[in-house]
Short mmCIF file of C-alpha atoms in Angstrom, two decimals:
data_model
loop_
_atom_site.label_atom_id
_atom_site.label_comp_id
_atom_site.label_asym_id
_atom_site.label_seq_id
_atom_site.Cartn_x
_atom_site.Cartn_y
_atom_site.Cartn_z
CA MET A 1 -34.57 -46.10 -40.27
CA LEU A 2 -32.17 -43.19 -40.48
CA LYS A 3 -28.63 -42.65 -41.68
CA ASP A 4 -27.06 -45.83 -40.29
CA ASN A 5 -29.51 -48.05 -42.16
CA VAL A 6 -29.69 -46.11 -45.44
CA VAL A 7 -26.84 -47.95 -47.18
CA LYS A 8 -28.21 -51.34 -46.14
CA ARG A 9 -31.71 -50.50 -47.36
CA GLY A 10 -30.44 -48.97 -50.59
CA ASN A 11 -28.54 -52.15 -51.42
CA GLU A 12 -31.55 -54.32 -50.50
CA ILE A 13 -33.71 -52.64 -53.16
CA LEU A 14 -31.17 -52.88 -56.00
CA ASP A 15 -33.16 -55.56 -57.88
CA TYR A 16 -36.28 -53.40 -57.50
CA LEU A 17 -34.39 -50.43 -58.97
CA ILE A 18 -33.01 -52.50 -61.85
CA ASP A 19 -36.51 -53.67 -62.80
CA ILE A 20 -37.76 -50.06 -62.83
CA ARG A 21 -34.85 -48.80 -64.88
CA ARG A 22 -35.27 -51.53 -67.50
CA ASP A 23 -39.02 -50.92 -67.66
CA ILE A 24 -38.46 -47.21 -68.33
CA HIS A 25 -35.56 -47.88 -70.70
CA ARG A 26 -37.75 -50.00 -73.00
CA THR A 27 -40.17 -47.14 -73.73
CA PRO A 28 -38.15 -43.94 -74.18
CA GLU A 29 -39.97 -40.79 -75.28
CA LEU A 30 -38.79 -37.45 -76.62
CA ALA A 31 -39.19 -34.11 -74.84
CA MET A 32 -42.83 -33.10 -74.21
CA GLU A 33 -44.00 -36.54 -75.38
CA GLU A 34 -43.33 -38.41 -72.13
CA PHE A 35 -46.86 -39.82 -71.76
CA VAL A 36 -45.97 -43.49 -71.18
CA THR A 37 -43.01 -42.52 -69.00
CA LYS A 38 -45.24 -40.32 -66.86
CA ASN A 39 -47.78 -43.11 -66.38
CA LYS A 40 -45.04 -45.53 -65.36
CA ILE A 41 -43.68 -43.06 -62.80
CA LYS A 42 -47.20 -42.57 -61.41
CA LYS A 43 -47.63 -46.35 -61.12
CA TYR A 44 -44.48 -46.68 -59.03
CA LEU A 45 -45.37 -43.67 -56.87
CA ASP A 46 -48.85 -45.10 -56.28
CA GLU A 47 -47.29 -48.38 -55.16
CA ILE A 48 -45.09 -46.46 -52.72
CA GLY A 49 -48.08 -44.46 -51.46
CA ILE A 50 -46.40 -41.07 -51.71
CA ASP A 51 -48.37 -37.93 -52.63
CA TYR A 52 -47.67 -36.22 -55.95
CA MET A 53 -48.87 -33.52 -58.32
CA GLU A 54 -49.27 -33.73 -62.10
CA PHE A 55 -49.87 -31.01 -64.68
CA GLU A 56 -51.87 -30.48 -67.86
CA HIS A 57 -49.37 -28.35 -69.79
CA HIS A 58 -46.36 -30.66 -69.38
CA ARG A 59 -45.55 -34.24 -68.42
CA GLY A 60 -43.65 -33.45 -65.23
CA ILE A 61 -44.55 -34.80 -61.80
CA MET A 62 -43.69 -33.49 -58.35
CA ALA A 63 -43.88 -35.98 -55.49
CA TYR A 64 -43.58 -34.63 -51.97
CA ILE A 65 -43.29 -35.42 -48.28
CA TYR A 66 -44.35 -32.62 -45.93
CA THR A 67 -43.73 -32.75 -42.19
CA LYS A 68 -44.93 -30.61 -39.30
CA ASN A 69 -42.50 -27.93 -38.11
CA ALA A 70 -40.01 -28.79 -40.86
CA LYS A 71 -36.55 -27.30 -40.42
CA ALA A 72 -36.02 -26.94 -44.17
CA THR A 73 -37.33 -28.04 -47.55
CA ILE A 74 -35.03 -30.10 -49.76
CA GLY A 75 -35.52 -30.61 -53.50
CA ILE A 76 -34.19 -33.48 -55.62
CA ARG A 77 -34.44 -33.47 -59.39
CA ALA A 78 -34.34 -36.12 -62.11
CA ASP A 79 -34.99 -35.70 -65.85
CA ILE A 80 -37.28 -38.14 -67.69
CA ASP A 81 -37.03 -37.55 -71.47
CA ALA A 82 -34.94 -39.42 -74.05
CA LEU A 83 -32.97 -38.62 -77.21
CA PRO A 84 -33.61 -39.16 -80.96
CA ILE A 85 -30.95 -41.90 -81.24
CA GLU A 86 -31.36 -45.46 -82.52
CA GLU A 87 -30.10 -47.88 -79.87
CA LYS A 88 -27.44 -50.31 -81.14
CA LYS A 89 -26.71 -52.49 -78.14
CA GLU A 90 -28.76 -55.68 -77.91
CA SER A 91 -30.32 -56.46 -74.54
CA THR A 92 -33.56 -57.71 -73.02
CA TYR A 93 -34.43 -54.10 -72.19
CA LYS A 94 -33.47 -52.52 -75.53
CA SER A 95 -35.61 -49.58 -76.65
CA GLN A 96 -38.87 -50.63 -78.29
CA ASN A 97 -39.35 -47.21 -79.87
CA LYS A 98 -37.49 -46.92 -83.16
CA GLY A 99 -35.12 -43.99 -83.32
CA VAL A 100 -35.54 -43.06 -79.65
CA MET A 101 -33.24 -44.07 -76.80
CA HIS A 102 -32.35 -43.22 -73.21
CA ALA A 103 -28.84 -42.37 -74.35
CA CYS A 104 -28.28 -39.78 -71.64
CA GLY A 105 -29.16 -41.93 -68.65
CA HIS A 106 -32.43 -40.22 -67.76
CA ASP A 107 -33.97 -43.64 -67.15
CA ALA A 108 -31.33 -44.13 -64.44
CA HIS A 109 -31.94 -40.66 -62.98
CA THR A 110 -35.69 -41.30 -62.85
CA THR A 111 -35.12 -44.67 -61.18
CA MET A 112 -32.82 -43.17 -58.55
CA LEU A 113 -35.45 -40.56 -57.71
CA ILE A 114 -38.18 -43.20 -57.42
CA GLY A 115 -35.82 -45.10 -55.13
CA ALA A 116 -35.31 -41.97 -53.03
CA CYS A 117 -39.10 -41.53 -52.84
CA LYS A 118 -39.45 -45.10 -51.59
CA MET A 119 -36.72 -44.90 -48.97
CA LEU A 120 -37.62 -41.47 -47.63
CA TYR A 121 -41.32 -42.32 -47.55
CA GLU A 122 -40.50 -45.42 -45.50
CA MET A 123 -38.89 -43.13 -42.91
CA LYS A 124 -41.37 -40.25 -43.21
CA ASP A 125 -42.31 -40.37 -39.54
CA GLU A 126 -38.69 -39.73 -38.61
CA LEU A 127 -38.19 -36.77 -40.97
CA ASN A 128 -37.89 -33.21 -39.74
CA VAL A 129 -37.64 -31.75 -43.25
CA ASN A 130 -39.92 -31.41 -46.26
CA VAL A 131 -38.82 -33.11 -49.46
CA LYS A 132 -39.88 -32.29 -53.03
CA PHE A 133 -39.07 -34.80 -55.78
CA PHE A 134 -39.03 -33.18 -59.24
CA PHE A 135 -39.48 -35.54 -62.22
CA GLU A 136 -38.58 -33.06 -64.95
CA PRO A 137 -39.77 -33.35 -68.57
CA ALA A 138 -38.08 -31.92 -71.67
CA GLU A 139 -34.59 -31.45 -70.25
CA GLU A 140 -33.12 -32.23 -73.67
CA LYS A 141 -35.21 -29.62 -75.47
CA GLY A 142 -35.83 -26.22 -73.98
CA GLY A 143 -35.27 -27.09 -70.34
CA GLY A 144 -38.21 -28.47 -68.38
CA ALA A 145 -37.01 -26.88 -65.13
CA LYS A 146 -38.74 -23.67 -66.17
CA TYR A 147 -42.14 -25.37 -66.01
CA PHE A 148 -41.70 -26.23 -62.35
CA ILE A 149 -40.40 -22.76 -61.57
CA ASP A 150 -43.19 -21.01 -63.50
CA ASP A 151 -45.72 -23.25 -61.72
CA GLY A 152 -44.43 -21.89 -58.40
CA LEU A 153 -43.24 -25.27 -57.18
CA MET A 154 -40.07 -23.85 -55.67
CA GLU A 155 -42.38 -22.10 -53.17
CA ASN A 156 -45.12 -23.07 -50.69
CA PRO A 157 -42.99 -24.29 -49.01
CA HIS A 158 -39.88 -22.62 -50.35
CA VAL A 159 -37.13 -25.00 -51.45
CA ASP A 160 -34.07 -24.12 -49.39
CA PHE A 161 -31.60 -26.63 -50.80
CA MET A 162 -31.53 -28.65 -54.01
CA PHE A 163 -29.61 -31.65 -55.35
CA GLY A 164 -29.38 -33.18 -58.80
CA ALA A 165 -27.31 -36.00 -60.28
CA HIS A 166 -26.19 -37.29 -63.69
CA VAL A 167 -24.66 -40.65 -64.55
CA GLN A 168 -21.30 -40.61 -66.35
CA ALA A 169 -19.67 -43.65 -67.92
CA TYR A 170 -16.16 -42.15 -67.83
CA LEU A 171 -16.44 -42.65 -64.04
CA GLU A 172 -16.29 -46.18 -62.66
CA VAL A 173 -19.31 -47.27 -60.64
CA GLY A 174 -18.72 -46.35 -56.99
CA LYS A 175 -17.25 -42.94 -57.85
CA ILE A 176 -18.92 -39.57 -57.26
CA GLU A 177 -17.72 -36.43 -59.02
CA SER A 178 -18.47 -32.76 -58.60
CA LYS A 179 -16.82 -29.37 -58.60
CA TYR A 180 -16.91 -26.19 -56.58
CA ASP A 181 -18.41 -23.15 -58.31
CA THR A 182 -18.95 -23.46 -62.09
CA LEU A 183 -19.69 -27.03 -63.18
CA ASN A 184 -21.46 -26.42 -66.51
CA ALA A 185 -21.34 -23.63 -69.05
CA SER A 186 -24.14 -21.31 -70.02
CA SER A 187 -25.77 -22.00 -73.37
CA ASN A 188 -27.48 -19.70 -75.85
CA SER A 189 -28.69 -20.36 -79.38
CA VAL A 190 -27.31 -17.91 -81.92
CA LEU A 191 -28.81 -16.55 -85.14
CA ILE A 192 -26.91 -14.44 -87.67
CA GLU A 193 -28.79 -12.82 -90.56
CA VAL A 194 -26.91 -11.42 -93.54
CA ASN A 195 -28.73 -9.34 -96.18
CA GLY A 196 -27.47 -8.32 -99.58
CA LYS A 197 -29.04 -7.79 -103.02
CA ARG A 198 -30.21 -10.42 -105.49
CA GLY A 199 -28.64 -10.40 -108.92
CA HIS A 200 -27.80 -12.54 -111.95
CA GLY A 201 -24.79 -14.78 -111.43
CA ALA A 202 -23.33 -13.60 -114.75
CA TYR A 203 -23.34 -9.98 -113.61
CA PRO A 204 -22.07 -9.96 -110.00
CA GLN A 205 -21.44 -6.19 -110.10
CA ASN A 206 -25.22 -5.66 -110.07
CA GLY A 207 -25.82 -7.62 -106.89
CA ILE A 208 -24.53 -7.67 -103.32
CA ASP A 209 -23.48 -11.19 -102.40
CA ALA A 210 -24.67 -12.15 -98.92
CA LEU A 211 -23.12 -15.60 -99.27
CA VAL A 212 -19.59 -14.24 -99.69
CA ALA A 213 -20.10 -11.93 -96.72
CA ALA A 214 -21.44 -14.83 -94.64
CA ALA A 215 -18.38 -16.93 -95.46
CA GLN A 216 -16.08 -14.16 -94.26
CA ILE A 217 -18.17 -13.65 -91.13
CA ILE A 218 -17.92 -17.35 -90.21
CA THR A 219 -14.14 -17.27 -90.64
CA SER A 220 -13.69 -14.00 -88.76
CA LEU A 221 -15.76 -15.13 -85.77
CA GLN A 222 -13.21 -17.88 -85.09
CA SER A 223 -10.79 -15.19 -83.90
CA ILE A 224 -12.86 -14.39 -80.80
CA VAL A 225 -11.76 -17.44 -78.84
CA SER A 226 -8.22 -17.58 -80.24
CA ARG A 227 -7.42 -13.86 -80.07
CA ASN A 228 -9.92 -12.07 -77.82
CA LEU A 229 -10.22 -14.39 -74.81
CA ALA A 230 -7.36 -14.72 -72.36
CA PRO A 231 -5.72 -18.18 -72.31
CA HIS A 232 -7.30 -18.96 -68.91
CA GLU A 233 -10.80 -18.04 -70.10
CA MET A 234 -13.12 -20.54 -71.78
CA GLY A 235 -15.74 -19.98 -74.44
CA VAL A 236 -17.18 -21.81 -77.43
CA LEU A 237 -18.92 -20.32 -80.45
CA THR A 238 -20.00 -23.10 -82.79
CA LEU A 239 -21.82 -22.33 -86.03
CA GLY A 240 -23.48 -25.51 -87.21
CA LYS A 241 -26.03 -24.53 -89.85
CA ILE A 242 -26.06 -22.14 -92.81
CA GLU A 243 -28.93 -21.53 -95.24
CA GLY A 244 -29.07 -19.17 -98.20
CA GLY A 245 -29.47 -18.83 -101.91
CA ASP A 246 -32.02 -20.00 -104.47
CA ALA A 247 -29.96 -21.23 -107.40
CA GLY A 248 -26.36 -21.68 -108.46
CA ASN A 249 -26.56 -18.84 -110.99
CA VAL A 250 -28.24 -16.26 -108.72
CA ILE A 251 -26.43 -13.82 -106.42
CA CYS A 252 -27.62 -14.71 -102.90
CA ASP A 253 -29.42 -11.89 -101.09
CA HIS A 254 -30.12 -13.51 -97.70
CA VAL A 255 -28.23 -15.96 -95.48
CA GLU A 256 -29.09 -17.32 -92.05
CA ILE A 257 -26.43 -18.89 -89.82
CA GLN A 258 -27.35 -20.80 -86.67
CA GLY A 259 -25.10 -21.81 -83.82
CA THR A 260 -24.51 -22.05 -80.10
CA LEU A 261 -22.58 -19.89 -77.64
CA ARG A 262 -21.15 -21.44 -74.46
CA THR A 263 -19.40 -19.51 -71.67
CA LEU A 264 -18.65 -20.01 -67.98
CA ASN A 265 -20.03 -16.74 -66.63
CA LYS A 266 -22.17 -13.75 -67.56
CA GLN A 267 -19.18 -11.45 -68.07
CA GLU A 268 -17.60 -13.73 -70.66
CA ARG A 269 -20.95 -14.20 -72.38
CA ASP A 270 -21.58 -10.44 -72.58
CA PHE A 271 -18.07 -9.88 -73.94
CA MET A 272 -18.39 -12.58 -76.60
CA VAL A 273 -21.80 -11.26 -77.69
CA LYS A 274 -20.39 -7.72 -77.96
CA ARG A 275 -17.35 -8.84 -79.92
CA ALA A 276 -19.37 -11.10 -82.21
CA THR A 277 -21.80 -8.27 -82.93
CA GLU A 278 -18.90 -6.00 -83.93
CA ILE A 279 -17.34 -8.62 -86.20
CA VAL A 280 -20.64 -9.56 -87.86
CA GLU A 281 -21.75 -5.99 -88.55
CA ASN A 282 -18.36 -4.65 -89.66
CA THR A 283 -17.43 -7.65 -91.81
CA ALA A 284 -20.81 -7.48 -93.55
CA ALA A 285 -20.35 -3.76 -94.15
CA ALA A 286 -16.97 -4.42 -95.78
CA TYR A 287 -18.83 -6.51 -98.37
CA ARG A 288 -21.65 -3.93 -98.76
CA CYS A 289 -24.09 -6.09 -96.79
CA GLU A 290 -26.04 -5.60 -93.59
CA ALA A 291 -26.01 -8.22 -90.84
CA LYS A 292 -27.21 -8.86 -87.29
CA PHE A 293 -25.90 -11.13 -84.54
CA MET A 294 -28.69 -12.25 -82.20
CA LEU A 295 -29.25 -14.57 -79.30
CA ARG A 296 -32.40 -16.55 -80.02
CA ALA A 297 -35.57 -15.40 -78.30
CA ARG A 298 -36.02 -18.51 -76.18
CA ARG A 299 -34.05 -18.40 -72.98
CA GLY A 300 -30.84 -20.36 -72.87
CA TYR A 301 -29.25 -21.89 -69.81
CA ASP A 302 -27.09 -19.89 -67.44
CA ALA A 303 -23.91 -21.43 -66.09
CA LEU A 304 -24.49 -24.06 -63.41
CA ILE A 305 -22.71 -22.76 -60.32
CA ASN A 306 -22.54 -25.12 -57.36
CA ASP A 307 -22.67 -23.83 -53.81
CA ARG A 308 -19.39 -24.79 -52.12
CA GLU A 309 -20.99 -25.88 -48.83
CA MET A 310 -23.45 -28.07 -50.71
CA VAL A 311 -20.61 -29.74 -52.63
CA ASP A 312 -18.95 -30.44 -49.28
CA ILE A 313 -22.13 -32.23 -48.17
CA VAL A 314 -22.02 -34.44 -51.27
CA LYS A 315 -18.30 -35.11 -50.74
CA SER A 316 -18.76 -35.99 -47.07
CA ASN A 317 -21.64 -38.37 -47.79
CA ALA A 318 -19.79 -40.02 -50.68
CA GLU A 319 -16.68 -40.64 -48.59
CA GLU A 320 -18.67 -41.93 -45.62
CA PHE A 321 -20.70 -44.25 -47.84
CA LEU A 322 -18.22 -45.31 -50.53
CA GLY A 323 -14.79 -44.67 -48.99
CA GLU A 324 -12.21 -41.92 -48.85
CA ASP A 325 -11.12 -42.26 -52.50
CA SER A 326 -14.65 -42.29 -53.88
CA PHE A 327 -15.07 -38.56 -54.42
CA VAL A 328 -13.45 -36.99 -57.48
CA TYR A 329 -12.99 -33.26 -57.93
CA LYS A 330 -13.67 -32.37 -61.57
CA ASP A 331 -10.68 -30.42 -62.91
CA TYR A 332 -12.45 -28.23 -65.44
CA PRO A 333 -16.03 -27.15 -66.07
CA SER A 334 -18.01 -28.89 -68.77
CA MET A 335 -18.96 -26.75 -71.77
CA GLY A 336 -22.18 -28.75 -71.98
CA ALA A 337 -25.23 -27.00 -70.57
CA GLU A 338 -27.48 -28.24 -67.77
CA ASP A 339 -30.83 -26.65 -66.93
CA PHE A 340 -30.43 -27.55 -63.25
CA SER A 341 -28.91 -24.06 -63.23
CA LEU A 342 -32.45 -22.65 -63.34
CA PHE A 343 -33.25 -24.25 -59.99
CA LEU A 344 -30.09 -22.79 -58.49
CA GLU A 345 -31.34 -19.28 -59.24
CA ASN A 346 -33.91 -19.91 -56.51
CA CYS A 347 -31.94 -21.79 -53.84
CA LYS A 348 -28.56 -23.16 -52.82
CA GLY A 349 -27.69 -26.45 -54.42
CA ALA A 350 -25.21 -28.91 -55.84
CA PHE A 351 -25.14 -31.05 -58.96
CA PHE A 352 -22.95 -34.15 -58.99
CA HIS A 353 -22.04 -37.06 -61.24
CA VAL A 354 -22.58 -40.72 -60.42
CA GLY A 355 -20.15 -43.20 -61.95
CA CYS A 356 -21.89 -45.81 -64.10
CA GLY A 357 -18.94 -47.19 -66.07
CA ASN A 358 -17.28 -50.58 -65.79
CA LYS A 359 -14.24 -51.23 -67.98
CA GLU A 360 -14.15 -54.94 -67.14
CA LYS A 361 -17.72 -55.34 -68.44
CA GLY A 362 -17.07 -53.10 -71.45
CA ILE A 363 -19.43 -50.38 -70.19
CA THR A 364 -17.44 -47.38 -71.38
CA SER A 365 -19.56 -45.64 -74.05
CA LEU A 366 -20.26 -42.03 -73.18
CA ILE A 367 -23.66 -40.36 -72.94
CA HIS A 368 -25.43 -39.41 -76.18
CA THR A 369 -24.03 -42.42 -78.03
CA ALA A 370 -26.01 -45.28 -79.58
CA ASP A 371 -24.40 -47.99 -77.41
CA PHE A 372 -24.51 -46.15 -74.09
CA ASP A 373 -25.35 -48.34 -71.10
CA ILE A 374 -24.76 -48.39 -67.35
CA ASP A 375 -23.46 -50.70 -64.66
CA GLU A 376 -26.80 -50.97 -62.89
CA ARG A 377 -25.18 -51.01 -59.46
CA CYS A 378 -25.04 -47.23 -59.88
CA LEU A 379 -28.80 -47.15 -59.32
CA SER A 380 -28.47 -47.94 -55.63
CA VAL A 381 -25.45 -45.63 -55.35
CA GLY A 382 -27.43 -42.67 -56.72
CA THR A 383 -30.48 -43.50 -54.62
CA ILE A 384 -28.43 -43.74 -51.43
CA MET A 385 -26.64 -40.46 -52.20
CA HIS A 386 -29.97 -38.66 -52.62
CA VAL A 387 -31.24 -39.97 -49.30
CA LEU A 388 -28.01 -39.18 -47.43
CA ASN A 389 -27.99 -35.65 -48.85
CA VAL A 390 -31.53 -35.07 -47.59
CA LEU A 391 -30.77 -36.54 -44.16
CA HIS A 392 -27.88 -34.11 -43.71
CA PHE A 393 -30.53 -31.48 -42.97
CA ASN A 394 -32.77 -33.70 -40.85
#
């Protein structure tokens, strides 16, 4: 069974894929707590008969098919963790874990990858490539891709090409979306510390008010995007948390501000960090305070930059499988981050979106919402796309 039979086989196993997705959807788990999810994935891989590796320090799994004299090694990635959201929509497969939900479609991604394992394993004797299947933990918190990379799983054999997919409900089922070059922004956590001098609220001249300085800093930083970036450049600096002060009648001597910085390339990120540092330090000094602008110690995500030739492979397979109008070029990059970018530091690759929406059925809620759901026909679409992408190199 090769390319001509892939679509037929993918559609034949749709009910199988739906059962897996609903099984995983019922028991969502947060990042680094994916114990039940991992065991379910192992159960399905054992039933398929495919080889896999598991790890003590994280809940990820790597399944693999190795062939003699392979022409290349192809990687496919799916994320397996869920979000701290209470599911609202009633269904037979509604989350059984209070306050936790697969609101980002990782249950669908995991199912598609299991489906790809099944289909490619069925044709293993006809493969001339190696395939690595990465079931990634903790994508929603810290980026689980780094575990696989640190474990050396992009080597021995080296992964030459890599694909990843994400469901999107703003796309109707049967549509595939991607973009040349930058698809997702880089992401870094930001910390600003402002230090002044404690004093009695009745005698402000004896203190140095860090809270007043912090307020001016927050306002001044808004000018970076509006007045320092060119109109065609994109960047986001969002400050979402501020802490400081002990009492209403005490001059505040220390404030911490936390936020996130999103840009589309390293040059824009470096510029925004430089400009933010200048504004923070100089604004604080104007109010007799000292302040620092810092990127948090843990590594953020770099921009996800698709390889153009790899996007062409996705486009060609989508149009051959789903029709000429099935592939959608995304107009603008997303300012949301995606840790698939870490894989692309080690090989060529492409990330694409699989439509899971259906307006007629009322399936329109976007990811990260409490009533998110999918048209489950997307499960076979994503599975077939993974297999066709691999077979391009066969």
